Coordinates of C-alpha atoms in Angstrom, one line a residue:
M1 CA 55.4 -91.1 108.8
R2 CA 59.2 -91.6 109.3
P3 CA 61.5 -89.1 111.1
G4 CA 62.5 -86.3 108.8
E5 CA 59.3 -86.4 106.9
E6 CA 56.6 -83.7 106.7
Y7 CA 53.1 -83.9 105.3
F8 CA 51.3 -81.2 103.2
D9 CA 48.5 -80.9 100.8
V10 CA 50.8 -79.6 98.1
V11 CA 54.6 -79.6 97.7
V12 CA 55.8 -77.1 95.1
V13 CA 59.3 -77.4 93.8
G14 CA 60.7 -74.0 92.8
A15 CA 60.0 -70.5 94.2
G16 CA 60.2 -68.6 90.9
I17 CA 57.3 -66.8 89.3
A18 CA 55.2 -70.0 88.6
G19 CA 55.9 -71.6 91.9
S20 CA 55.1 -68.4 93.8
L21 CA 51.8 -67.9 92.0
I22 CA 50.7 -71.5 92.6
A23 CA 51.5 -71.2 96.3
R24 CA 49.6 -68.0 96.6
R25 CA 46.5 -69.2 94.9
L26 CA 46.4 -72.5 96.8
G27 CA 47.3 -70.8 100.1
E28 CA 44.4 -68.4 99.6
R29 CA 42.1 -71.5 99.6
G30 CA 43.5 -72.7 102.8
W31 CA 45.7 -75.6 101.5
R32 CA 48.9 -76.4 103.3
V33 CA 51.7 -75.7 100.9
L34 CA 55.4 -76.4 101.2
V35 CA 57.6 -74.6 98.6
L36 CA 61.0 -76.2 98.2
E37 CA 63.7 -73.8 96.8
A38 CA 67.1 -75.1 95.9
G39 CA 68.7 -71.7 96.1
V40 CA 69.2 -69.1 98.8
G41 CA 67.8 -65.6 99.4
D42 CA 64.6 -63.8 100.1
G43 CA 64.0 -62.3 96.7
D44 CA 64.4 -58.5 96.8
R45 CA 63.2 -58.0 100.3
G46 CA 65.3 -56.8 103.2
P47 CA 69.0 -56.3 103.4
G48 CA 69.8 -59.0 100.7
R49 CA 68.8 -56.6 97.9
A50 CA 71.5 -54.0 98.9
A51 CA 74.1 -56.7 98.8
D52 CA 72.9 -57.8 95.4
V53 CA 73.2 -54.2 94.1
D54 CA 76.8 -53.9 95.5
R55 CA 77.7 -57.2 94.0
F56 CA 76.4 -56.1 90.6
R57 CA 78.3 -52.8 90.7
T58 CA 81.6 -54.5 91.2
A59 CA 81.1 -57.3 88.7
T60 CA 83.3 -57.2 85.6
A61 CA 80.6 -58.7 83.4
K62 CA 77.1 -57.3 83.9
V63 CA 75.2 -60.5 83.2
P64 CA 72.0 -61.6 85.0
S65 CA 73.9 -63.7 87.4
A66 CA 76.2 -60.9 88.4
A67 CA 74.0 -59.8 91.3
I68 CA 73.9 -63.2 93.1
A69 CA 76.4 -64.8 95.3
D70 CA 78.2 -67.9 94.0
N71 CA 76.7 -71.2 95.2
S72 CA 78.8 -74.2 94.3
L73 CA 76.2 -76.6 95.6
V74 CA 73.4 -75.1 93.4
P75 CA 75.1 -73.5 90.4
S76 CA 73.2 -71.3 88.0
P77 CA 73.7 -71.9 84.3
D78 CA 75.4 -68.7 83.0
V79 CA 75.9 -67.2 79.6
L80 CA 79.6 -66.9 80.6
D81 CA 79.8 -70.7 80.7
L82 CA 79.9 -70.6 76.8
R83 CA 83.0 -69.7 74.7
G84 CA 83.3 -69.6 71.0
S85 CA 86.3 -71.0 69.0
P86 CA 88.3 -69.1 66.4
G87 CA 87.3 -71.4 63.6
G88 CA 83.7 -71.8 64.7
G89 CA 82.1 -74.2 67.3
Y90 CA 81.9 -73.7 71.0
R91 CA 83.0 -74.9 74.4
A92 CA 80.6 -75.2 77.3
D93 CA 81.5 -75.3 81.0
G94 CA 79.4 -74.9 84.1
H95 CA 76.1 -76.6 85.1
F96 CA 75.2 -77.7 81.6
V97 CA 76.8 -80.5 79.7
Q98 CA 76.3 -79.6 76.0
N99 CA 76.8 -82.0 73.0
G100 CA 74.7 -80.4 70.3
P101 CA 75.7 -79.0 66.9
L102 CA 75.0 -75.5 68.3
P103 CA 74.9 -74.3 71.9
Y104 CA 71.9 -73.7 74.0
A105 CA 72.8 -70.2 74.8
S106 CA 70.6 -69.3 77.8
G107 CA 70.9 -69.5 81.5
Y108 CA 68.7 -69.2 84.5
L109 CA 69.0 -68.4 88.2
R110 CA 68.7 -71.0 90.9
V111 CA 67.8 -68.6 93.8
N112 CA 64.6 -67.8 95.6
G113 CA 62.6 -66.1 93.0
G114 CA 64.4 -67.8 90.2
T115 CA 65.1 -65.8 87.0
G116 CA 62.1 -63.7 88.0
T117 CA 64.6 -61.8 90.3
A118 CA 66.6 -60.6 87.2
W119 CA 64.3 -60.7 84.2
T120 CA 63.6 -58.0 81.7
G121 CA 60.0 -57.4 82.9
L122 CA 58.6 -57.5 79.3
T123 CA 55.1 -59.0 79.3
P124 CA 53.6 -59.1 75.8
R125 CA 50.8 -61.6 75.2
M126 CA 51.1 -64.3 72.6
H127 CA 49.3 -63.7 69.4
P128 CA 46.2 -65.9 68.6
E129 CA 48.1 -67.3 65.6
D130 CA 50.9 -68.6 68.0
F131 CA 48.5 -71.2 69.5
R132 CA 48.0 -72.9 66.1
T133 CA 51.4 -73.0 64.3
A134 CA 50.5 -76.3 62.7
D135 CA 48.1 -74.4 60.5
F136 CA 51.3 -72.9 58.9
G137 CA 52.9 -76.3 58.4
Y138 CA 55.3 -76.5 61.3
G139 CA 55.4 -77.0 65.1
R140 CA 52.7 -78.1 67.4
D141 CA 49.3 -76.7 68.3
W142 CA 48.1 -75.9 71.8
P143 CA 45.2 -78.1 73.3
F144 CA 43.3 -74.8 73.8
D145 CA 43.2 -71.4 72.0
Y146 CA 43.8 -67.8 72.9
A147 CA 40.2 -67.2 73.8
E148 CA 40.4 -69.9 76.5
L149 CA 43.5 -68.4 78.0
E150 CA 42.4 -64.7 77.7
P151 CA 40.7 -64.4 81.2
Y152 CA 43.9 -65.8 82.7
Y153 CA 46.0 -63.3 80.8
R154 CA 44.0 -60.6 82.5
A155 CA 44.5 -62.2 85.9
A156 CA 48.2 -62.5 85.3
E157 CA 48.5 -58.9 84.2
H158 CA 46.8 -57.8 87.4
E159 CA 49.0 -60.1 89.5
L160 CA 52.2 -58.8 87.9
G161 CA 51.0 -55.2 87.7
V162 CA 51.5 -54.8 83.9
A163 CA 51.7 -51.4 82.3
G164 CA 50.6 -51.0 78.8
D165 CA 48.4 -49.3 76.2
P166 CA 45.4 -51.5 75.3
A167 CA 44.5 -49.4 72.2
E168 CA 48.0 -50.0 70.8
Q169 CA 47.8 -53.7 71.5
R170 CA 44.4 -54.0 69.8
E171 CA 45.2 -51.9 66.7
L172 CA 48.9 -52.5 66.1
V173 CA 49.4 -56.1 67.4
G174 CA 46.0 -57.5 66.6
L175 CA 45.2 -58.8 70.1
P176 CA 41.5 -59.3 70.8
L177 CA 41.5 -57.6 74.2
R178 CA 38.1 -57.5 76.0
D179 CA 36.1 -54.3 75.3
G180 CA 36.8 -51.7 77.9
Y181 CA 39.8 -53.5 79.3
D182 CA 42.7 -51.5 80.8
F183 CA 46.0 -52.7 82.0
P184 CA 46.6 -52.2 85.7
Q185 CA 49.0 -49.4 85.0
R186 CA 49.3 -46.9 82.2
A187 CA 52.0 -47.5 79.6
I188 CA 55.7 -46.9 80.4
P189 CA 56.7 -43.7 78.5
A190 CA 58.5 -44.2 75.2
S191 CA 62.3 -43.6 75.3
H192 CA 64.0 -40.9 73.3
L193 CA 65.2 -43.6 70.9
D194 CA 61.7 -45.0 70.6
R195 CA 60.4 -41.6 69.5
M196 CA 63.3 -41.0 67.2
L197 CA 62.7 -44.3 65.4
A198 CA 59.0 -43.7 65.3
D199 CA 59.5 -40.4 63.6
R200 CA 61.7 -42.0 60.9
L201 CA 60.0 -45.4 60.5
D202 CA 56.3 -45.2 61.2
G203 CA 54.4 -45.7 57.9
R204 CA 57.5 -46.8 56.0
H205 CA 57.6 -50.3 54.4
V206 CA 60.2 -53.0 54.0
M207 CA 60.3 -56.3 52.1
E208 CA 61.9 -59.5 53.4
P209 CA 62.9 -62.6 51.5
A210 CA 59.9 -64.8 52.4
G211 CA 57.4 -62.0 52.0
T212 CA 55.0 -61.5 49.1
R213 CA 54.0 -58.0 50.2
P214 CA 55.7 -55.1 51.9
I215 CA 55.4 -54.9 55.7
E216 CA 54.6 -51.6 57.3
L217 CA 56.8 -50.5 60.2
R218 CA 55.2 -49.1 63.4
V219 CA 57.0 -48.5 66.7
V220 CA 54.7 -50.0 69.4
G221 CA 55.0 -49.8 73.1
T222 CA 55.7 -53.1 74.9
P223 CA 53.6 -54.1 77.9
Q224 CA 55.8 -54.7 80.9
A225 CA 55.6 -55.6 84.6
R226 CA 57.1 -52.4 85.7
N227 CA 55.3 -49.6 87.6
S228 CA 54.7 -46.5 85.6
T229 CA 53.0 -45.0 88.7
A230 CA 53.6 -45.5 92.4
T231 CA 50.7 -47.3 94.0
E232 CA 50.0 -49.0 97.3
A233 CA 49.2 -52.3 95.5
Y234 CA 52.3 -52.5 93.3
G235 CA 54.9 -50.2 94.9
P236 CA 57.2 -47.4 93.7
A237 CA 57.4 -46.1 90.2
C238 CA 60.1 -46.8 87.7
E239 CA 62.9 -44.2 87.8
G240 CA 64.5 -45.2 84.5
S241 CA 67.5 -47.1 85.9
A242 CA 69.7 -48.8 83.3
S243 CA 70.6 -51.6 85.8
C244 CA 67.2 -53.1 86.2
I245 CA 68.6 -56.3 84.7
P246 CA 69.5 -57.8 87.1
V247 CA 68.6 -55.4 89.9
C248 CA 65.8 -52.8 90.0
P249 CA 67.1 -50.3 92.5
T250 CA 63.6 -49.0 93.4
G251 CA 61.6 -52.2 93.4
A252 CA 59.4 -51.0 90.6
K253 CA 59.8 -54.1 88.5
Y254 CA 57.7 -57.2 89.5
T255 CA 59.6 -60.0 91.1
P256 CA 58.3 -63.1 92.9
A257 CA 59.0 -61.4 96.2
R258 CA 55.9 -59.3 95.7
T259 CA 53.8 -62.4 95.4
Q260 CA 55.5 -64.2 98.2
A261 CA 54.8 -61.2 100.5
R262 CA 51.1 -62.0 99.9
W263 CA 51.3 -65.6 100.8
S264 CA 48.9 -66.8 103.5
A265 CA 50.0 -68.4 106.7
S266 CA 49.4 -71.9 105.3
V267 CA 52.3 -71.5 102.9
T268 CA 55.8 -72.5 104.1
L269 CA 59.0 -71.6 102.1
L270 CA 62.1 -73.8 102.6
T271 CA 65.2 -72.5 100.9
R272 CA 68.4 -74.4 100.4
A273 CA 66.3 -77.5 99.8
V274 CA 67.4 -79.3 96.6
A275 CA 64.8 -81.7 95.2
G276 CA 66.5 -84.9 94.1
R277 CA 63.8 -87.5 93.3
L278 CA 60.1 -87.9 93.3
V279 CA 58.6 -90.9 95.1
A280 CA 55.7 -92.8 93.5
D281 CA 53.6 -95.8 94.7
A282 CA 52.7 -98.9 92.7
G283 CA 49.6 -97.2 91.3
G284 CA 51.5 -94.2 89.9
R285 CA 50.5 -91.7 92.5
I286 CA 53.3 -89.4 93.7
T287 CA 53.7 -89.7 97.4
G288 CA 56.5 -87.3 98.1
V289 CA 59.6 -85.4 97.2
E290 CA 63.0 -86.4 98.4
Y291 CA 65.2 -83.4 99.0
Q292 CA 68.7 -82.5 100.3
L293 CA 68.9 -79.7 102.8
Y294 CA 72.2 -77.8 103.1
D295 CA 73.2 -74.9 105.4
D296 CA 76.3 -73.2 104.0
P297 CA 77.0 -73.3 100.2
A298 CA 80.7 -73.3 101.1
Q299 CA 80.4 -76.5 103.1
P300 CA 79.4 -79.2 100.7
A301 CA 80.6 -82.1 102.9
R302 CA 77.4 -82.7 104.8
V303 CA 73.7 -82.5 103.9
I304 CA 70.4 -83.5 105.6
R305 CA 68.1 -85.7 103.6
R306 CA 64.4 -85.5 104.0
T307 CA 61.2 -86.4 102.3
A308 CA 58.2 -84.1 102.0
R309 CA 54.9 -86.0 101.7
A310 CA 51.9 -84.5 99.9
D311 CA 48.6 -85.2 98.2
T312 CA 49.8 -83.2 95.2
V313 CA 53.2 -82.3 93.9
V314 CA 53.8 -79.4 91.5
L315 CA 57.1 -79.0 89.6
A316 CA 57.8 -75.3 89.0
A317 CA 61.6 -75.2 88.8
H318 CA 62.3 -74.1 85.1
A319 CA 61.9 -76.2 82.0
V320 CA 65.4 -77.7 82.2
E321 CA 65.3 -78.5 86.0
N322 CA 61.7 -79.9 85.8
A323 CA 62.9 -82.3 83.1
R324 CA 66.0 -83.2 85.0
L325 CA 63.9 -84.1 88.1
L326 CA 61.5 -86.2 86.1
L327 CA 64.3 -88.0 84.3
A328 CA 66.1 -88.7 87.5
S329 CA 62.9 -90.1 89.0
G330 CA 62.1 -92.2 85.9
L331 CA 58.5 -90.8 85.9
A332 CA 55.9 -89.2 83.5
N333 CA 57.6 -90.6 80.4
S334 CA 55.3 -93.1 78.8
S335 CA 55.3 -90.9 75.7
G336 CA 59.1 -90.7 75.6
Q337 CA 58.8 -86.9 75.5
V338 CA 60.2 -85.9 78.8
G339 CA 63.2 -83.7 78.2
R340 CA 62.4 -83.3 74.5
N341 CA 61.3 -80.2 72.5
L342 CA 63.7 -77.8 74.3
M343 CA 63.0 -74.3 72.9
D344 CA 64.3 -70.8 73.3
H345 CA 64.1 -67.6 71.4
P346 CA 67.3 -67.4 69.4
V347 CA 68.2 -63.7 69.1
L348 CA 69.9 -61.9 66.2
L349 CA 71.4 -58.7 67.3
T350 CA 72.2 -55.8 65.0
W351 CA 73.8 -52.6 66.1
G352 CA 75.0 -49.3 64.7
L353 CA 75.4 -45.6 65.1
M354 CA 72.7 -43.0 64.3
P355 CA 73.6 -39.7 62.7
E356 CA 72.6 -37.9 66.0
R357 CA 72.4 -38.8 69.7
T358 CA 70.0 -41.5 70.7
G359 CA 70.0 -41.0 74.5
P360 CA 71.1 -44.5 75.5
Y361 CA 71.1 -45.9 79.0
R362 CA 68.0 -43.9 80.0
G363 CA 65.2 -46.2 81.1
S364 CA 64.7 -49.9 81.1
G365 CA 66.3 -52.2 78.5
S366 CA 63.5 -52.0 76.0
T367 CA 60.3 -50.0 76.0
S368 CA 59.1 -50.5 72.4
G369 CA 59.4 -52.8 69.4
L370 CA 58.3 -53.5 65.9
E371 CA 55.5 -56.1 65.8
G372 CA 54.7 -56.6 62.1
F373 CA 56.9 -59.7 61.6
R374 CA 55.3 -61.8 64.4
F375 CA 52.4 -63.1 62.3
G376 CA 51.1 -63.5 58.8
P377 CA 51.6 -66.0 56.0
A378 CA 55.3 -65.6 55.8
R379 CA 55.7 -67.6 59.0
A380 CA 55.0 -70.7 56.9
T381 CA 58.4 -70.4 55.2
R382 CA 60.5 -68.7 57.9
A383 CA 60.4 -68.3 61.6
P384 CA 58.4 -65.3 62.7
F385 CA 60.2 -62.7 64.9
R386 CA 59.6 -59.8 67.1
V387 CA 61.9 -56.8 67.0
E388 CA 62.9 -55.2 70.4
I389 CA 64.4 -51.7 70.3
G390 CA 67.3 -51.7 72.7
N391 CA 67.7 -48.7 75.0
W392 CA 71.1 -49.7 76.3
G393 CA 73.4 -49.0 73.4
W394 CA 75.7 -51.8 72.3
T395 CA 76.0 -53.5 75.8
W396 CA 74.5 -56.8 74.8
A397 CA 75.8 -56.8 71.3
A398 CA 79.4 -55.6 71.7
G399 CA 80.0 -54.9 75.3
P400 CA 79.5 -52.1 77.9
P401 CA 80.7 -48.5 77.3
D402 CA 84.1 -49.2 79.0
R403 CA 85.0 -51.3 76.0
E404 CA 84.5 -48.3 73.7
V405 CA 86.8 -46.3 76.0
A406 CA 89.5 -49.0 75.8
T407 CA 89.2 -49.0 72.0
L408 CA 89.6 -45.2 71.8
L409 CA 92.6 -45.3 74.2
R410 CA 94.3 -47.9 72.1
G411 CA 93.7 -46.8 68.6
G412 CA 91.6 -43.7 68.3
D413 CA 88.2 -43.5 66.6
P414 CA 88.3 -44.8 63.0
T415 CA 84.6 -43.7 62.4
A416 CA 85.0 -40.1 63.4
S417 CA 84.9 -37.5 60.7
G418 CA 88.4 -37.0 59.4
G419 CA 89.5 -40.2 61.0
T420 CA 91.6 -40.5 64.1
G421 CA 92.7 -44.1 63.8
G422 CA 96.1 -45.3 62.8
G423 CA 97.1 -46.7 66.1
R424 CA 97.3 -43.4 68.0
G425 CA 95.0 -43.4 71.0
L426 CA 92.9 -40.5 72.2
F427 CA 93.3 -38.8 75.6
G428 CA 92.0 -35.9 77.6
A429 CA 89.4 -33.7 76.0
R430 CA 89.5 -35.5 72.7
L431 CA 88.8 -38.8 74.4
R432 CA 85.9 -37.3 76.3
Q433 CA 84.4 -35.9 73.1
A434 CA 84.9 -39.1 71.2
V435 CA 83.4 -41.3 74.0
G436 CA 80.4 -39.0 74.2
D437 CA 79.9 -39.0 70.5
R438 CA 80.3 -42.7 70.0
I439 CA 78.3 -44.0 72.9
G440 CA 75.7 -41.2 72.6
R441 CA 74.8 -42.4 69.0
Q442 CA 74.6 -46.1 69.7
F443 CA 71.5 -48.2 69.2
A444 CA 70.7 -51.9 68.8
L445 CA 67.8 -54.0 67.5
Q446 CA 67.1 -57.5 68.9
F447 CA 65.3 -59.9 66.6
E448 CA 63.7 -62.7 68.7
M449 CA 62.9 -65.8 66.6
E450 CA 60.2 -68.3 67.3
Q451 CA 61.7 -71.8 67.7
S452 CA 59.2 -74.6 67.2
A453 CA 59.1 -77.8 69.2
D454 CA 61.7 -80.3 67.9
P455 CA 62.1 -83.7 69.7
A456 CA 65.8 -83.7 68.8
N457 CA 66.4 -80.7 71.0
R458 CA 66.4 -82.2 74.4
V459 CA 67.6 -82.6 78.0
T460 CA 69.0 -86.0 79.0
L461 CA 71.1 -87.3 81.9
D462 CA 74.4 -89.0 82.1
P463 CA 75.5 -90.7 85.4
R464 CA 79.1 -89.6 84.7
H465 CA 78.1 -85.9 85.1
R466 CA 77.0 -85.0 88.6
D467 CA 77.0 -81.9 90.8
L468 CA 78.6 -81.6 94.2
L469 CA 75.4 -83.0 95.8
G470 CA 75.6 -86.1 93.6
N471 CA 72.6 -85.1 91.5
P472 CA 72.8 -85.6 87.7
R473 CA 73.6 -82.4 85.7
P474 CA 71.5 -81.6 82.6
V475 CA 73.0 -82.8 79.3
L476 CA 71.7 -80.6 76.4
T477 CA 71.5 -81.4 72.7
Y478 CA 70.5 -78.3 70.7
D479 CA 70.4 -77.0 67.2
L480 CA 68.6 -74.5 65.0
S481 CA 66.3 -75.7 62.2
D482 CA 66.4 -74.3 58.7
H483 CA 63.0 -72.7 59.5
V484 CA 64.7 -70.7 62.3
K485 CA 67.8 -70.0 60.2
R486 CA 65.6 -68.6 57.3
G487 CA 64.0 -66.4 60.0
I488 CA 67.4 -65.1 61.0
A489 CA 68.4 -64.4 57.4
A490 CA 65.1 -62.6 56.9
A491 CA 65.7 -60.5 60.1
K492 CA 69.1 -59.4 58.9
S493 CA 67.6 -58.3 55.6
V494 CA 64.9 -56.3 57.4
S495 CA 67.6 -54.8 59.6
D496 CA 69.6 -53.7 56.6
Q497 CA 66.6 -51.9 55.2
I498 CA 65.8 -50.3 58.6
F499 CA 69.3 -49.0 58.9
A500 CA 69.1 -47.5 55.5
L501 CA 65.9 -45.8 56.3
L502 CA 67.5 -44.4 59.5
G503 CA 70.7 -43.3 57.7
A504 CA 72.6 -45.3 60.4
Q505 CA 76.0 -46.9 60.2
D506 CA 75.8 -50.6 60.6
H507 CA 78.5 -52.0 62.9
S508 CA 77.0 -55.5 63.1
R509 CA 79.7 -58.2 62.8
Y510 CA 79.3 -62.0 63.0
E511 CA 82.7 -63.6 63.2
P512 CA 83.7 -66.9 64.9
G513 CA 85.6 -66.3 68.1
L514 CA 85.5 -66.2 71.9
S515 CA 82.4 -64.0 72.2
E516 CA 80.3 -65.7 69.5
P517 CA 79.6 -69.4 70.5
G518 CA 76.4 -69.2 68.5
W519 CA 78.2 -68.5 65.2
F520 CA 77.1 -70.4 62.1
E521 CA 76.9 -69.9 58.3
Y522 CA 73.7 -70.2 56.3
G523 CA 73.2 -69.5 52.6
G524 CA 76.8 -68.5 52.3
R525 CA 76.5 -65.8 54.9
P526 CA 77.7 -65.7 58.5
Y527 CA 75.4 -65.1 61.4
A528 CA 75.5 -65.4 65.2
Y529 CA 72.7 -65.8 67.7
R530 CA 72.3 -65.3 71.4
G531 CA 69.9 -66.9 73.9
A532 CA 67.0 -64.9 75.2
G533 CA 66.8 -66.8 78.5
H534 CA 63.3 -68.1 77.4
G535 CA 63.7 -71.8 78.0
A536 CA 60.6 -73.9 77.2
G537 CA 59.5 -77.3 76.2
T538 CA 60.8 -80.5 77.9
H539 CA 57.4 -81.5 79.4
I540 CA 55.2 -80.5 76.6
M541 CA 51.4 -80.1 76.7
G542 CA 49.1 -81.9 74.4
G543 CA 45.7 -83.4 73.8
Q544 CA 46.7 -87.1 74.2
P545 CA 49.2 -89.0 76.4
S546 CA 50.9 -90.7 73.4
D547 CA 52.8 -87.6 72.3
S548 CA 52.8 -85.3 75.3
V549 CA 53.8 -85.2 78.9
V550 CA 51.1 -83.1 80.5
D551 CA 47.5 -82.4 79.6
A552 CA 45.8 -79.0 79.1
W553 CA 45.9 -78.4 82.9
Q554 CA 49.7 -79.2 83.0
R555 CA 48.9 -82.4 84.9
C556 CA 51.1 -85.3 84.0
W557 CA 49.2 -87.9 82.1
D558 CA 51.0 -90.8 83.9
H559 CA 50.5 -89.5 87.4
P560 CA 47.1 -87.9 88.4
N561 CA 48.5 -85.9 91.3
L562 CA 51.7 -84.6 89.6
Y563 CA 51.8 -81.2 87.8
A564 CA 54.7 -79.8 85.8
V565 CA 54.0 -76.1 85.3
G566 CA 55.7 -73.3 83.5
C567 CA 57.2 -72.7 80.1
G568 CA 58.3 -76.3 79.9
S569 CA 54.6 -77.2 79.1
M570 CA 54.3 -74.7 76.2
P571 CA 53.8 -76.4 72.8
S572 CA 54.9 -73.3 71.1
L573 CA 56.6 -70.0 72.1
G574 CA 55.5 -67.6 69.5
T575 CA 57.6 -64.5 69.5
S576 CA 56.6 -62.8 72.7
N577 CA 58.6 -63.0 76.0
P578 CA 57.0 -66.0 77.6
T579 CA 56.7 -64.9 81.3
L580 CA 53.1 -63.6 81.0
T581 CA 51.9 -66.7 79.2
M582 CA 53.6 -68.8 81.8
A583 CA 51.9 -66.9 84.5
A584 CA 48.5 -67.2 82.8
I585 CA 48.7 -71.0 82.3
T586 CA 49.9 -71.4 85.9
L587 CA 46.9 -69.5 87.3
R588 CA 44.7 -71.7 85.1
S589 CA 46.3 -74.8 86.5
A590 CA 46.0 -73.6 90.1
E591 CA 42.2 -73.8 89.7
Q592 CA 42.4 -77.4 88.6
I593 CA 44.7 -78.3 91.4
H594 CA 42.2 -76.8 93.9
R595 CA 39.5 -78.9 92.3
D596 CA 41.6 -82.0 92.5
L597 CA 42.4 -81.4 96.2
S598 CA 38.8 -80.6 97.0
G599 CA 37.7 -83.9 95.4
R600 CA 40.0 -85.8 97.7
H601 CA 39.1 -84.0 101.0
S602 CA 36.0 -83.9 103.0
A603 CA 33.7 -80.9 103.0
A604 CA 35.2 -79.9 106.3
G605 CA 38.2 -78.6 104.5
P606 CA 41.9 -79.1 105.1
P607 CA 43.4 -79.4 108.5
A608 CA 45.3 -76.6 110.3
P609 CA 48.6 -75.5 108.8
V610 CA 51.9 -77.1 109.9
R611 CA 55.4 -75.7 109.9
V612 CA 58.6 -77.4 108.8
P613 CA 60.9 -78.0 111.8
A614 CA 64.3 -76.4 111.9
P615 CA 67.0 -78.5 110.1
T616 CA 68.7 -79.8 113.2
T617 CA 67.2 -83.1 114.3
P618 CA 67.3 -85.5 111.3
E619 CA 70.4 -87.6 110.9
E620 CA 73.1 -86.1 108.8
T621 CA 74.7 -88.1 106.0
P622 CA 77.7 -87.3 103.9
A623 CA 77.0 -86.0 100.4
P624 CA 78.2 -88.3 97.6

């Protein structure tokens, strides 16, 4: 072993939810695990969280990245990197290089804990139908079904501390939960808006263009990894903060810090360690991970280069970053599928004003939704979708409340009774009254579309585009299929009918411009989508090595000791937020990794843990 190298049983690349779960499970078995994390921070533990809260409070744009410090060496792709153009089209800056017809509109966080430090916390399971979309004439099937994954769903729900109502999930979503099963925590209470919509919509029906029968509307609570009750195991209870994306002030929402706090002594975390290349021997076994260690993000001139050696390597660094590392290493690609099948949940937002107050900005971002469009025969002709009921007014759709204040100051309130527009702004008591009325009646719906695996949507590399450490940046090619666009058109039709049932004023507008990089026309009508932050595909799972990157255990076909875990392995996304499914397949893979390691070690078990030395002795080399 050369100077600057360490040896472990497992090296995990990425300390997000998947990486943290793998490290915990393997550490519990006594395996020596090194976790390499490109970013900085200690999750939401210690004084760092207070700084994140202060940073978020002072940020102009309240996006998920607003709570983290800038890191020029390890930039996080950000939704603010995208800009629309007045005549349509988009411009992309930042970490991603984009060349597709439409933009990949999601980002992720490259910090310890990953995007799990700032996620929504929603944890619905996938529907059994979602594992076999090929039955409906599109997409790819999983190499196993819902029943195979069900025990791991339960394990993931207990690890994340999911709150939910099992009766609702059985009866109104159609999930075959085990008899007698309870979620670890009782359901998060419905918001005032949830109850208002339930009173007006439950039992009503709508038609949509691809449907042959009316679909019944029912407002259903959404399972989420957020504490409804304070417990010793999971921590304090949710207090209803409207800033829990990106920072939960009480720590009631699950983040990887909770799992990391339970790591055994055999797990070592090394932050500021950027994996650059995997090393393989002539037989195809991965022998190590080359990484770059930096000290200060503001000092990019010098880095320390090291190699971590291991029996097994696990990539858990997000779908895009996993693909980037595999492509940069020239590995795992005998199928030609590495980087392909990039997926997300394209989101259609609709927003309006209810006749009475909705109580926005009380509670987490979404506590309930409409589930009836997620499954059924209509998905054969259009993308299925899930409807989130948004508790935070028009923030995502049209901007935070201060924009409403600015509008009223400039030109009055054209929607108020009697009209107060005409270019004369409101001030004083009239302004306060109008702001309270407008913002108090806001609500929004979020239609999250399933996007199926398409090899044309992909991550590639171009040596002309590199970051400050000299590593290739991801080049993304992305578009929406007609199947997805038909789903978006159907969603707008459903929204129109829901607004009519509610007696709500529809303020949804889809116009090309700076704030709508995802604008397009379909069927003669304009639409615009946002990214849900649910990146998937790129190292897709399958039943044979000719058309997939990993097997049913997320083990690379080409390399028996290399695993690529997380949403990048998922053959389909369904319509549910993917974090719980990602956690479930990760826990399933951890069992196979343990079996692999056990088969290569003697019955005496692994040797004593080792620690990574402080980054002071290896030779320093200038960054490219």
